[in-house]
């Protein structure tokens, strides 16, 4: 393990997983009309209730952007409210070239204070590089997403392997600073296993359990790294809109850990 | 031409091209440190100076996001300042699924008031569909971008054709409401020609002339539709940071029209 890797985002995430004993990422998707009070108050309550069971939070930029400048101010305040020993993965799926990507990185990491960001690979390596310039901040590259449309392009065969594996392979080569991860949905466990084979070192951000129907045990069996870590499992609606978000978060964390324990032994 | 097509964004764009006699899109990329005064004042001055020569404006969301809540307020004011008969294409390269994409669409079209948005195809058709729900608002799908990294994935062979042509083919099937366009960079004229063959009806948003080195005449020869229209050619830095933006915009418009005239005859 190199010095750069020790200080990189992926090492921070790994230490946070060890310290919290949790792979749970709580997705902050404040759908309008599904909560009482302000977006900021709602998200603060969720964070306070669930931080004990989570290793990270994933605010979904879209719902804040849809609330205009007030929403953006709330997003910054929500991120600031997350305890320092929990990591914030801003789900914004940004991707652009050169100075534009640098501006998106400043917006996510410097203005909003996120620890990591989701990014799109479509524009290629030179469009992802600006998001990797701060080793302690991470970029989760979209690889195989959890939606039905993931098959439209991500599964196309490209030189003997599907596009999503070409993306996974490239992403592994971008990981010099130890701050590249991949987004791989729980709804396609075979894809998770194939990506893990190709990228044994990269952490996965895994959406798609719960409402989207992904099988938690199958996803963990397919995606855990050699040490039984290397994944953060996102859950949004089932936790944040639960009658008792604290209890819901503990239940998902425990279900993950039960499946991990079965898988590792 | 169906009724839906008449009222769709692409028909609006076509009418605006005919009315203004211009294919020029002025890219509003307010790089920090490259202008005097506030972002809003700078962009207003550029719009006032160049609207006479342009059919559309393309604010680059990244530079506004990097300025925080003030930047987002400025972006809304910049869009509101564009004359009603010029179209605003918000360059944000959004892409996500279901309710999240709907929230991005609300942010772009309802909160900010853009006429069209750039979107990423990586997540597939179900992730693009929410951006097409308002027929009078358009989505330009990233197809073949202007950067060197465009070759990393977009050019991979997928079943006998490169990925970007698979995207172009799919995008043409999404155009039922007449509001789908494609982003195709000027730096790859062969790609432009191949996309035009496959998507004869779709308008192209074309970045990459000027600083990025794309050849204007070659791009127009490759990308114009059968009527000598169907493209908006973006220019950013060469116009907005020129000593005289009005003169610079007229010069680019005229260079485009000279090349169109040569190409059509």
mmCIF file with all atom_site columns, C-alpha atoms in Angstrom, chain B residues 15-173:
data_model
loop_
_atom_site.group_PDB
_atom_site.id
_atom_site.type_symbol
_atom_site.label_atom_id
_atom_site.label_alt_id
_atom_site.label_comp_id
_atom_site.label_asym_id
_atom_site.label_entity_id
_atom_site.label_seq_id
_atom_site.pdbx_PDB_ins_code
_atom_site.Cartn_x
_atom_site.Cartn_y
_atom_site.Cartn_z
_atom_site.occupancy
_atom_site.B_iso_or_equiv
_atom_site.pdbx_formal_charge
_atom_site.auth_seq_id
_atom_site.auth_comp_id
_atom_site.auth_asym_id
_atom_site.auth_atom_id
_atom_site.pdbx_PDB_model_num
ATOM 1   C CA . UNK B 1 15  ? -37.961 28.507 -36.998 1.00 0.00 ? 15  UNK B CA 1
ATOM 2   C CA . UNK B 1 16  ? -35.477 30.493 -34.910 1.00 0.00 ? 16  UNK B CA 1
ATOM 3   C CA . UNK B 1 17  ? -32.670 29.577 -37.312 1.00 0.00 ? 17  UNK B CA 1
ATOM 4   C CA . UNK B 1 18  ? -34.798 30.752 -40.231 1.00 0.00 ? 18  UNK B CA 1
ATOM 5   C CA . UNK B 1 19  ? -35.811 33.972 -38.466 1.00 0.00 ? 19  UNK B CA 1
ATOM 6   C CA . UNK B 1 20  ? -32.320 34.937 -37.306 1.00 0.00 ? 20  UNK B CA 1
ATOM 7   C CA . UNK B 1 21  ? -30.433 33.647 -40.315 1.00 0.00 ? 21  UNK B CA 1
ATOM 8   C CA . UNK B 1 22  ? -27.858 32.304 -37.895 1.00 0.00 ? 22  UNK B CA 1
ATOM 9   C CA . UNK B 1 23  ? -26.585 28.935 -36.689 1.00 0.00 ? 23  UNK B CA 1
ATOM 10  C CA . UNK B 1 24  ? -24.433 30.549 -34.020 1.00 0.00 ? 24  UNK B CA 1
ATOM 11  C CA . UNK B 1 25  ? -24.799 29.502 -30.386 1.00 0.00 ? 25  UNK B CA 1
ATOM 12  C CA . UNK B 1 26  ? -22.888 31.762 -28.001 1.00 0.00 ? 26  UNK B CA 1
ATOM 13  C CA . UNK B 1 27  ? -21.453 29.687 -25.159 1.00 0.00 ? 27  UNK B CA 1
ATOM 14  C CA . UNK B 1 28  ? -21.608 31.471 -21.819 1.00 0.00 ? 28  UNK B CA 1
ATOM 15  C CA . UNK B 1 29  ? -18.615 30.007 -19.971 1.00 0.00 ? 29  UNK B CA 1
ATOM 16  C CA . UNK B 1 30  ? -17.732 32.644 -17.377 1.00 0.00 ? 30  UNK B CA 1
ATOM 17  C CA . UNK B 1 31  ? -14.283 31.408 -16.366 1.00 0.00 ? 31  UNK B CA 1
ATOM 18  C CA . UNK B 1 32  ? -13.403 33.079 -13.068 1.00 0.00 ? 32  UNK B CA 1
ATOM 19  C CA . UNK B 1 33  ? -10.707 35.737 -13.400 1.00 0.00 ? 33  UNK B CA 1
ATOM 20  C CA . UNK B 1 34  ? -11.306 36.293 -17.102 1.00 0.00 ? 34  UNK B CA 1
ATOM 21  C CA . UNK B 1 35  ? -13.809 39.145 -16.831 1.00 0.00 ? 35  UNK B CA 1
ATOM 22  C CA . UNK B 1 36  ? -14.506 42.307 -14.830 1.00 0.00 ? 36  UNK B CA 1
ATOM 23  C CA . UNK B 1 37  ? -17.469 42.722 -12.494 1.00 0.00 ? 37  UNK B CA 1
ATOM 24  C CA . UNK B 1 38  ? -20.083 40.166 -11.530 1.00 0.00 ? 38  UNK B CA 1
ATOM 25  C CA . UNK B 1 39  ? -20.898 37.014 -13.479 1.00 0.00 ? 39  UNK B CA 1
ATOM 26  C CA . UNK B 1 40  ? -24.378 38.336 -14.100 1.00 0.00 ? 40  UNK B CA 1
ATOM 27  C CA . UNK B 1 41  ? -23.205 41.714 -15.407 1.00 0.00 ? 41  UNK B CA 1
ATOM 28  C CA . UNK B 1 42  ? -20.616 40.035 -17.608 1.00 0.00 ? 42  UNK B CA 1
ATOM 29  C CA . UNK B 1 43  ? -23.121 37.624 -19.132 1.00 0.00 ? 43  UNK B CA 1
ATOM 30  C CA . UNK B 1 44  ? -25.736 40.346 -19.641 1.00 0.00 ? 44  UNK B CA 1
ATOM 31  C CA . UNK B 1 45  ? -23.190 42.473 -21.512 1.00 0.00 ? 45  UNK B CA 1
ATOM 32  C CA . UNK B 1 46  ? -22.270 39.498 -23.708 1.00 0.00 ? 46  UNK B CA 1
ATOM 33  C CA . UNK B 1 47  ? -25.922 38.689 -24.432 1.00 0.00 ? 47  UNK B CA 1
ATOM 34  C CA . UNK B 1 48  ? -26.739 42.307 -25.291 1.00 0.00 ? 48  UNK B CA 1
ATOM 35  C CA . UNK B 1 49  ? -23.730 42.524 -27.589 1.00 0.00 ? 49  UNK B CA 1
ATOM 36  C CA . UNK B 1 50  ? -24.162 39.212 -29.401 1.00 0.00 ? 50  UNK B CA 1
ATOM 37  C CA . UNK B 1 51  ? -27.896 38.403 -29.539 1.00 0.00 ? 51  UNK B CA 1
ATOM 38  C CA . UNK B 1 52  ? -28.215 40.077 -32.940 1.00 0.00 ? 52  UNK B CA 1
ATOM 39  C CA . UNK B 1 53  ? -25.868 37.519 -34.462 1.00 0.00 ? 53  UNK B CA 1
ATOM 40  C CA . UNK B 1 54  ? -26.942 34.405 -32.552 1.00 0.00 ? 54  UNK B CA 1
ATOM 41  C CA . UNK B 1 55  ? -29.824 31.960 -32.625 1.00 0.00 ? 55  UNK B CA 1
ATOM 42  C CA . UNK B 1 56  ? -29.113 30.590 -29.165 1.00 0.00 ? 56  UNK B CA 1
ATOM 43  C CA . UNK B 1 57  ? -27.092 30.883 -25.985 1.00 0.00 ? 57  UNK B CA 1
ATOM 44  C CA . UNK B 1 58  ? -25.528 28.017 -24.081 1.00 0.00 ? 58  UNK B CA 1
ATOM 45  C CA . UNK B 1 59  ? -24.825 28.785 -20.434 1.00 0.00 ? 59  UNK B CA 1
ATOM 46  C CA . UNK B 1 60  ? -22.359 26.305 -18.955 1.00 0.00 ? 60  UNK B CA 1
ATOM 47  C CA . UNK B 1 61  ? -23.882 25.242 -15.638 1.00 0.00 ? 61  UNK B CA 1
ATOM 48  C CA . UNK B 1 62  ? -20.524 24.308 -14.086 1.00 0.00 ? 62  UNK B CA 1
ATOM 49  C CA . UNK B 1 63  ? -19.182 27.842 -13.862 1.00 0.00 ? 63  UNK B CA 1
ATOM 50  C CA . UNK B 1 64  ? -22.353 29.071 -12.190 1.00 0.00 ? 64  UNK B CA 1
ATOM 51  C CA . UNK B 1 65  ? -22.471 26.104 -9.787  1.00 0.00 ? 65  UNK B CA 1
ATOM 52  C CA . UNK B 1 66  ? -18.875 26.795 -8.791  1.00 0.00 ? 66  UNK B CA 1
ATOM 53  C CA . UNK B 1 67  ? -20.010 30.221 -7.590  1.00 0.00 ? 67  UNK B CA 1
ATOM 54  C CA . UNK B 1 68  ? -22.482 28.692 -5.119  1.00 0.00 ? 68  UNK B CA 1
ATOM 55  C CA . UNK B 1 69  ? -25.982 30.008 -4.458  1.00 0.00 ? 69  UNK B CA 1
ATOM 56  C CA . UNK B 1 70  ? -25.068 33.421 -5.897  1.00 0.00 ? 70  UNK B CA 1
ATOM 57  C CA . UNK B 1 71  ? -23.970 31.651 -9.058  1.00 0.00 ? 71  UNK B CA 1
ATOM 58  C CA . UNK B 1 72  ? -27.232 29.752 -9.357  1.00 0.00 ? 72  UNK B CA 1
ATOM 59  C CA . UNK B 1 73  ? -29.215 32.969 -8.878  1.00 0.00 ? 73  UNK B CA 1
ATOM 60  C CA . UNK B 1 74  ? -27.048 34.564 -11.576 1.00 0.00 ? 74  UNK B CA 1
ATOM 61  C CA . UNK B 1 75  ? -27.730 31.617 -13.910 1.00 0.00 ? 75  UNK B CA 1
ATOM 62  C CA . UNK B 1 76  ? -31.492 32.090 -13.575 1.00 0.00 ? 76  UNK B CA 1
ATOM 63  C CA . UNK B 1 77  ? -31.103 35.828 -14.230 1.00 0.00 ? 77  UNK B CA 1
ATOM 64  C CA . UNK B 1 78  ? -28.815 35.213 -17.213 1.00 0.00 ? 78  UNK B CA 1
ATOM 65  C CA . UNK B 1 79  ? -31.360 32.860 -18.768 1.00 0.00 ? 79  UNK B CA 1
ATOM 66  C CA . UNK B 1 80  ? -34.152 35.364 -18.138 1.00 0.00 ? 80  UNK B CA 1
ATOM 67  C CA . UNK B 1 81  ? -32.072 38.042 -19.872 1.00 0.00 ? 81  UNK B CA 1
ATOM 68  C CA . UNK B 1 82  ? -31.868 36.141 -23.161 1.00 0.00 ? 82  UNK B CA 1
ATOM 69  C CA . UNK B 1 83  ? -34.375 37.606 -25.660 1.00 0.00 ? 83  UNK B CA 1
ATOM 70  C CA . UNK B 1 84  ? -37.499 35.472 -26.044 1.00 0.00 ? 84  UNK B CA 1
ATOM 71  C CA . UNK B 1 85  ? -36.788 34.737 -29.693 1.00 0.00 ? 85  UNK B CA 1
ATOM 72  C CA . UNK B 1 86  ? -33.374 33.267 -28.917 1.00 0.00 ? 86  UNK B CA 1
ATOM 73  C CA . UNK B 1 87  ? -33.215 29.790 -27.412 1.00 0.00 ? 87  UNK B CA 1
ATOM 74  C CA . UNK B 1 88  ? -31.354 28.848 -24.254 1.00 0.00 ? 88  UNK B CA 1
ATOM 75  C CA . UNK B 1 89  ? -29.575 25.496 -24.259 1.00 0.00 ? 89  UNK B CA 1
ATOM 76  C CA . UNK B 1 90  ? -28.410 24.785 -20.717 1.00 0.00 ? 90  UNK B CA 1
ATOM 77  C CA . UNK B 1 91  ? -25.179 22.807 -20.861 1.00 0.00 ? 91  UNK B CA 1
ATOM 78  C CA . UNK B 1 92  ? -25.393 20.618 -17.781 1.00 0.00 ? 92  UNK B CA 1
ATOM 79  C CA . UNK B 1 93  ? -24.959 17.080 -19.163 1.00 0.00 ? 93  UNK B CA 1
ATOM 80  C CA . UNK B 1 94  ? -27.454 15.668 -16.700 1.00 0.00 ? 94  UNK B CA 1
ATOM 81  C CA . UNK B 1 95  ? -28.468 12.043 -16.588 1.00 0.00 ? 95  UNK B CA 1
ATOM 82  C CA . UNK B 1 96  ? -30.233 9.947  -13.965 1.00 0.00 ? 96  UNK B CA 1
ATOM 83  C CA . UNK B 1 97  ? -33.216 7.679  -13.533 1.00 0.00 ? 97  UNK B CA 1
ATOM 84  C CA . UNK B 1 98  ? -36.914 8.085  -12.864 1.00 0.00 ? 98  UNK B CA 1
ATOM 85  C CA . UNK B 1 99  ? -37.893 10.675 -10.319 1.00 0.00 ? 99  UNK B CA 1
ATOM 86  C CA . UNK B 1 100 ? -34.340 12.002 -10.144 1.00 0.00 ? 100 UNK B CA 1
ATOM 87  C CA . UNK B 1 101 ? -34.301 12.808 -13.847 1.00 0.00 ? 101 UNK B CA 1
ATOM 88  C CA . UNK B 1 102 ? -37.722 14.413 -13.441 1.00 0.00 ? 102 UNK B CA 1
ATOM 89  C CA . UNK B 1 103 ? -36.242 16.631 -10.732 1.00 0.00 ? 103 UNK B CA 1
ATOM 90  C CA . UNK B 1 104 ? -33.332 17.627 -13.008 1.00 0.00 ? 104 UNK B CA 1
ATOM 91  C CA . UNK B 1 105 ? -35.854 18.441 -15.739 1.00 0.00 ? 105 UNK B CA 1
ATOM 92  C CA . UNK B 1 106 ? -37.834 20.636 -13.334 1.00 0.00 ? 106 UNK B CA 1
ATOM 93  C CA . UNK B 1 107 ? -34.623 22.390 -12.304 1.00 0.00 ? 107 UNK B CA 1
ATOM 94  C CA . UNK B 1 108 ? -33.585 23.097 -15.891 1.00 0.00 ? 108 UNK B CA 1
ATOM 95  C CA . UNK B 1 109 ? -36.915 23.849 -17.535 1.00 0.00 ? 109 UNK B CA 1
ATOM 96  C CA . UNK B 1 110 ? -39.178 25.150 -14.761 1.00 0.00 ? 110 UNK B CA 1
ATOM 97  C CA . UNK B 1 111 ? -36.840 26.675 -12.172 1.00 0.00 ? 111 UNK B CA 1
ATOM 98  C CA . UNK B 1 112 ? -34.201 28.036 -14.548 1.00 0.00 ? 112 UNK B CA 1
ATOM 99  C CA . UNK B 1 113 ? -36.359 28.415 -17.645 1.00 0.00 ? 113 UNK B CA 1
ATOM 100 C CA . UNK B 1 114 ? -34.044 26.810 -20.193 1.00 0.00 ? 114 UNK B CA 1
ATOM 101 C CA . UNK B 1 115 ? -35.456 25.798 -23.584 1.00 0.00 ? 115 UNK B CA 1
ATOM 102 C CA . UNK B 1 116 ? -33.197 22.770 -23.891 1.00 0.00 ? 116 UNK B CA 1
ATOM 103 C CA . UNK B 1 117 ? -30.647 20.804 -21.905 1.00 0.00 ? 117 UNK B CA 1
ATOM 104 C CA . UNK B 1 118 ? -27.659 18.607 -22.687 1.00 0.00 ? 118 UNK B CA 1
ATOM 105 C CA . UNK B 1 119 ? -28.055 15.064 -21.309 1.00 0.00 ? 119 UNK B CA 1
ATOM 106 C CA . UNK B 1 120 ? -25.889 11.967 -21.039 1.00 0.00 ? 120 UNK B CA 1
ATOM 107 C CA . UNK B 1 121 ? -26.992 8.703  -22.679 1.00 0.00 ? 121 UNK B CA 1
ATOM 108 C CA . UNK B 1 122 ? -24.952 6.333  -20.477 1.00 0.00 ? 122 UNK B CA 1
ATOM 109 C CA . UNK B 1 123 ? -27.892 5.265  -18.286 1.00 0.00 ? 123 UNK B CA 1
ATOM 110 C CA . UNK B 1 124 ? -30.103 4.427  -21.265 1.00 0.00 ? 124 UNK B CA 1
ATOM 111 C CA . UNK B 1 125 ? -33.447 5.396  -22.695 1.00 0.00 ? 125 UNK B CA 1
ATOM 112 C CA . UNK B 1 126 ? -35.439 5.316  -19.467 1.00 0.00 ? 126 UNK B CA 1
ATOM 113 C CA . UNK B 1 127 ? -33.054 7.916  -18.062 1.00 0.00 ? 127 UNK B CA 1
ATOM 114 C CA . UNK B 1 128 ? -33.459 10.233 -21.058 1.00 0.00 ? 128 UNK B CA 1
ATOM 115 C CA . UNK B 1 129 ? -37.262 9.965  -21.302 1.00 0.00 ? 129 UNK B CA 1
ATOM 116 C CA . UNK B 1 130 ? -38.066 12.286 -18.369 1.00 0.00 ? 130 UNK B CA 1
ATOM 117 C CA . UNK B 1 131 ? -36.178 15.078 -20.151 1.00 0.00 ? 131 UNK B CA 1
ATOM 118 C CA . UNK B 1 132 ? -38.470 14.681 -23.178 1.00 0.00 ? 132 UNK B CA 1
ATOM 119 C CA . UNK B 1 133 ? -41.793 14.981 -21.343 1.00 0.00 ? 133 UNK B CA 1
ATOM 120 C CA . UNK B 1 134 ? -42.280 18.657 -22.342 1.00 0.00 ? 134 UNK B CA 1
ATOM 121 C CA . UNK B 1 135 ? -42.446 18.652 -26.164 1.00 0.00 ? 135 UNK B CA 1
ATOM 122 C CA . UNK B 1 136 ? -41.520 22.332 -26.452 1.00 0.00 ? 136 UNK B CA 1
ATOM 123 C CA . UNK B 1 137 ? -38.336 21.737 -24.456 1.00 0.00 ? 137 UNK B CA 1
ATOM 124 C CA . UNK B 1 138 ? -35.472 19.824 -25.979 1.00 0.00 ? 138 UNK B CA 1
ATOM 125 C CA . UNK B 1 139 ? -32.727 17.451 -24.914 1.00 0.00 ? 139 UNK B CA 1
ATOM 126 C CA . UNK B 1 140 ? -29.415 17.271 -26.768 1.00 0.00 ? 140 UNK B CA 1
ATOM 127 C CA . UNK B 1 141 ? -28.017 13.802 -26.106 1.00 0.00 ? 141 UNK B CA 1
ATOM 128 C CA . UNK B 1 142 ? -24.237 13.473 -25.916 1.00 0.00 ? 142 UNK B CA 1
ATOM 129 C CA . UNK B 1 143 ? -23.237 11.436 -28.950 1.00 0.00 ? 143 UNK B CA 1
ATOM 130 C CA . UNK B 1 144 ? -19.675 12.141 -30.088 1.00 0.00 ? 144 UNK B CA 1
ATOM 131 C CA . UNK B 1 145 ? -17.993 14.830 -28.007 1.00 0.00 ? 145 UNK B CA 1
ATOM 132 C CA . UNK B 1 146 ? -15.166 17.134 -29.103 1.00 0.00 ? 146 UNK B CA 1
ATOM 133 C CA . UNK B 1 147 ? -12.457 16.082 -26.628 1.00 0.00 ? 147 UNK B CA 1
ATOM 134 C CA . UNK B 1 148 ? -9.610  13.582 -27.165 1.00 0.00 ? 148 UNK B CA 1
ATOM 135 C CA . UNK B 1 149 ? -11.174 11.232 -24.573 1.00 0.00 ? 149 UNK B CA 1
ATOM 136 C CA . UNK B 1 150 ? -14.216 10.886 -26.824 1.00 0.00 ? 150 UNK B CA 1
ATOM 137 C CA . UNK B 1 151 ? -12.324 7.958  -28.334 1.00 0.00 ? 151 UNK B CA 1
ATOM 138 C CA . UNK B 1 152 ? -12.102 6.076  -25.006 1.00 0.00 ? 152 UNK B CA 1
ATOM 139 C CA . UNK B 1 153 ? -15.643 4.700  -25.060 1.00 0.00 ? 153 UNK B CA 1
ATOM 140 C CA . UNK B 1 154 ? -17.697 6.498  -27.715 1.00 0.00 ? 154 UNK B CA 1
ATOM 141 C CA . UNK B 1 155 ? -15.625 4.966  -30.528 1.00 0.00 ? 155 UNK B CA 1
ATOM 142 C CA . UNK B 1 156 ? -15.652 1.391  -29.226 1.00 0.00 ? 156 UNK B CA 1
ATOM 143 C CA . UNK B 1 157 ? -17.134 -1.015 -31.744 1.00 0.00 ? 157 UNK B CA 1
ATOM 144 C CA . UNK B 1 158 ? -20.514 -2.383 -30.630 1.00 0.00 ? 158 UNK B CA 1
ATOM 145 C CA . UNK B 1 159 ? -22.026 -4.918 -32.973 1.00 0.00 ? 159 UNK B CA 1
ATOM 146 C CA . UNK B 1 160 ? -20.399 -3.551 -36.095 1.00 0.00 ? 160 UNK B CA 1
ATOM 147 C CA . UNK B 1 161 ? -20.730 0.137  -35.350 1.00 0.00 ? 161 UNK B CA 1
ATOM 148 C CA . UNK B 1 162 ? -19.166 2.481  -32.827 1.00 0.00 ? 162 UNK B CA 1
ATOM 149 C CA . UNK B 1 163 ? -21.035 3.234  -29.613 1.00 0.00 ? 163 UNK B CA 1
ATOM 150 C CA . UNK B 1 164 ? -21.755 6.825  -30.654 1.00 0.00 ? 164 UNK B CA 1
ATOM 151 C CA . UNK B 1 165 ? -23.719 5.553  -33.655 1.00 0.00 ? 165 UNK B CA 1
ATOM 152 C CA . UNK B 1 166 ? -25.676 3.195  -31.408 1.00 0.00 ? 166 UNK B CA 1
ATOM 153 C CA . UNK B 1 167 ? -26.510 6.274  -29.337 1.00 0.00 ? 167 UNK B CA 1
ATOM 154 C CA . UNK B 1 168 ? -27.484 8.261  -32.455 1.00 0.00 ? 168 UNK B CA 1
ATOM 155 C CA . UNK B 1 169 ? -29.707 5.424  -33.644 1.00 0.00 ? 169 UNK B CA 1
ATOM 156 C CA . UNK B 1 170 ? -31.438 5.143  -30.278 1.00 0.00 ? 170 UNK B CA 1
ATOM 157 C CA . UNK B 1 171 ? -31.872 8.908  -30.015 1.00 0.00 ? 171 UNK B CA 1
ATOM 158 C CA . UNK B 1 172 ? -33.640 8.983  -33.372 1.00 0.00 ? 172 UNK B CA 1
ATOM 159 C CA . UNK B 1 173 ? -36.158 6.467  -31.976 1.00 0.00 ? 173 UNK B CA 1
#
